[in-house]
């Protein structure tokens, strides 16, 4: 029988790019990006959707971008502590940001793959005004 355990996890990771879906353990621990097993040892985690609002706890201005992102520099990547608790990283579309700013997630085109013309979408953050 083929071992297929990676399939549900990759599906969940893909899903998380569009809806900020993480996982939650019965012990109360939340994970974003989602994890299949909790640090408490349980593996019966259930999907949980986050509201997408949070606070910037750290950020870096990117001047040298990875392939596919060259036209977007400079841009900010921030660590955002979601209101629910987990800390995730993401691009902040605003230029002037500071630690403590409140942000919310938005869905934007992330990059265009030149060869195949594949467009990937995912979440970014913008300042809450
Ligand atoms: Zn747990």
Tab-separated table of C-alpha atoms and ligand atoms in Angstrom:
chain	number	residue	atom	x	y	z
A	1	UNK	CA	0.000	0.000	0.000
A	2	UNK	CA	1.548	3.359	-0.993
A	3	UNK	CA	2.428	5.770	1.766
A	4	UNK	CA	0.301	8.859	1.154
A	5	UNK	CA	0.630	10.809	4.372
A	6	UNK	CA	2.254	13.807	2.643
A	7	UNK	CA	-0.793	14.493	0.487
A	8	UNK	CA	-3.160	15.888	3.111
A	9	UNK	CA	-0.395	18.065	4.602
A	10	UNK	CA	0.567	19.632	1.273
A	11	UNK	CA	-3.099	20.263	0.570
A	12	UNK	CA	-3.409	21.987	3.908
A	13	UNK	CA	-0.326	24.094	3.267
A	14	UNK	CA	-1.694	25.109	-0.131
A	15	UNK	CA	-5.010	25.941	1.455
A	16	UNK	CA	-3.300	28.071	4.082
A	17	UNK	CA	-1.918	30.388	1.401
A	18	UNK	CA	-5.429	31.512	0.552
A	19	UNK	CA	-7.349	31.567	3.768
A	20	UNK	CA	-4.892	31.865	6.676
A	21	UNK	CA	-5.930	28.445	7.831
A	22	UNK	CA	-3.844	26.927	10.563
A	23	UNK	CA	-4.390	24.059	12.922
A	24	UNK	CA	-5.489	23.817	16.517
A	25	UNK	CA	-4.780	21.164	19.133
A	26	UNK	CA	-7.182	20.097	21.863
A	27	UNK	CA	-4.594	21.426	24.351
A	28	UNK	CA	-5.275	24.906	22.981
A	29	UNK	CA	-2.072	25.412	20.994
A	30	UNK	CA	-2.517	27.119	17.607
A	31	UNK	CA	-0.276	26.674	14.586
A	32	UNK	CA	0.176	28.896	11.573
A	33	UNK	CA	1.452	27.600	9.195
A	34	UNK	CA	-0.494	24.449	10.041
A	35	UNK	CA	1.215	21.491	11.662
A	36	UNK	CA	0.077	17.893	11.723
A	37	UNK	CA	1.432	17.211	15.215
A	38	UNK	CA	1.362	19.370	18.305
A	39	UNK	CA	4.401	19.900	20.505
A	40	UNK	CA	2.358	18.270	23.283
A	41	UNK	CA	2.498	15.026	21.283
A	42	UNK	CA	-1.099	14.835	20.051
A	43	UNK	CA	-1.701	14.409	16.327
A	44	UNK	CA	-5.453	15.091	16.123
A	45	UNK	CA	-5.185	18.743	15.169
A	46	UNK	CA	-8.171	20.387	13.512
A	47	UNK	CA	-8.184	23.250	10.965
A	48	UNK	CA	-8.756	26.729	12.303
A	49	UNK	CA	-9.149	29.919	10.272
A	50	UNK	CA	-7.525	33.056	11.605
A	51	UNK	CA	-9.050	36.503	11.331
A	52	UNK	CA	-5.927	37.854	9.649
A	53	UNK	CA	-5.439	40.783	12.014
A	54	UNK	CA	-2.290	41.223	14.003
A	55	UNK	CA	0.580	43.402	15.171
A	56	UNK	CA	4.020	43.878	13.635
A	57	UNK	CA	6.657	42.546	16.041
A	58	UNK	CA	9.638	42.835	13.682
A	59	UNK	CA	10.327	43.671	10.062
A	60	UNK	CA	13.050	43.825	7.434
A	61	UNK	CA	13.206	45.956	4.322
A	62	UNK	CA	14.201	43.754	1.386
A	63	UNK	CA	16.441	45.316	-1.276
A	64	UNK	CA	17.727	42.202	-2.987
A	65	UNK	CA	14.783	40.034	-3.881
A	66	UNK	CA	14.647	36.342	-4.731
A	67	UNK	CA	13.911	35.392	-8.345
A	68	UNK	CA	10.432	36.462	-9.342
A	69	UNK	CA	10.241	39.341	-6.885
A	70	UNK	CA	12.855	41.673	-8.436
A	71	UNK	CA	10.356	44.266	-9.594
A	72	UNK	CA	8.882	44.651	-6.144
A	73	UNK	CA	11.955	45.903	-4.263
A	74	UNK	CA	12.229	47.505	-1.875
A	75	UNK	CA	9.518	45.841	0.162
A	76	UNK	CA	8.962	44.973	3.783
A	77	UNK	CA	8.721	41.519	5.247
A	78	UNK	CA	7.318	41.543	8.746
A	79	UNK	CA	6.785	39.118	11.554
A	80	UNK	CA	3.166	39.583	12.511
A	81	UNK	CA	1.708	38.321	15.743
A	82	UNK	CA	-1.855	37.386	14.924
A	83	UNK	CA	-4.561	38.385	17.388
A	84	UNK	CA	-5.074	34.659	18.021
A	85	UNK	CA	-1.415	34.223	19.030
A	86	UNK	CA	0.692	32.611	16.284
A	87	UNK	CA	3.472	34.681	14.706
A	88	UNK	CA	3.776	34.462	10.922
A	89	UNK	CA	5.904	36.252	8.349
A	90	UNK	CA	4.572	38.029	5.324
A	91	UNK	CA	5.043	40.947	2.966
A	92	UNK	CA	3.560	44.260	4.112
A	93	UNK	CA	2.445	46.315	1.114
A	94	UNK	CA	2.865	49.646	2.908
A	95	UNK	CA	6.275	51.349	2.828
A	96	UNK	CA	6.355	53.166	6.134
A	97	UNK	CA	5.770	50.661	8.879
A	98	UNK	CA	6.988	50.321	12.434
A	99	UNK	CA	6.942	47.784	15.211
A	100	UNK	CA	3.576	47.837	16.948
A	101	UNK	CA	1.583	48.780	13.853
A	102	UNK	CA	-1.695	46.935	13.396
A	103	UNK	CA	-2.083	45.091	10.113
A	104	UNK	CA	-4.629	42.881	8.424
A	105	UNK	CA	-4.163	40.230	5.779
A	106	UNK	CA	-5.146	40.793	2.173
A	107	UNK	CA	-4.909	38.515	-0.836
A	108	UNK	CA	-2.561	39.624	-3.586
A	109	UNK	CA	-0.678	38.252	-6.522
A	110	UNK	CA	2.694	37.144	-5.159
A	111	UNK	CA	4.681	36.424	-8.284
A	112	UNK	CA	4.465	35.568	-11.948
A	113	UNK	CA	6.533	32.641	-13.122
A	114	UNK	CA	8.128	33.936	-16.315
A	115	UNK	CA	8.390	30.649	-18.189
A	116	UNK	CA	5.011	29.095	-17.602
A	117	UNK	CA	3.185	32.315	-16.842
A	118	UNK	CA	2.012	30.766	-13.625
A	119	UNK	CA	0.651	33.310	-11.201
A	120	UNK	CA	0.702	32.476	-7.556
A	121	UNK	CA	-1.518	34.219	-5.093
A	122	UNK	CA	-1.213	34.378	-1.376
A	123	UNK	CA	-1.624	36.617	1.581
A	124	UNK	CA	0.150	39.873	2.300
A	125	UNK	CA	-0.481	42.424	5.006
A	126	UNK	CA	-1.535	46.049	4.873
A	127	UNK	CA	-1.688	48.627	7.635
A	128	UNK	CA	-5.050	48.866	9.306
A	129	UNK	CA	-6.248	52.420	8.843
B	1	LIG	ZN1	-1.340	20.041	21.932
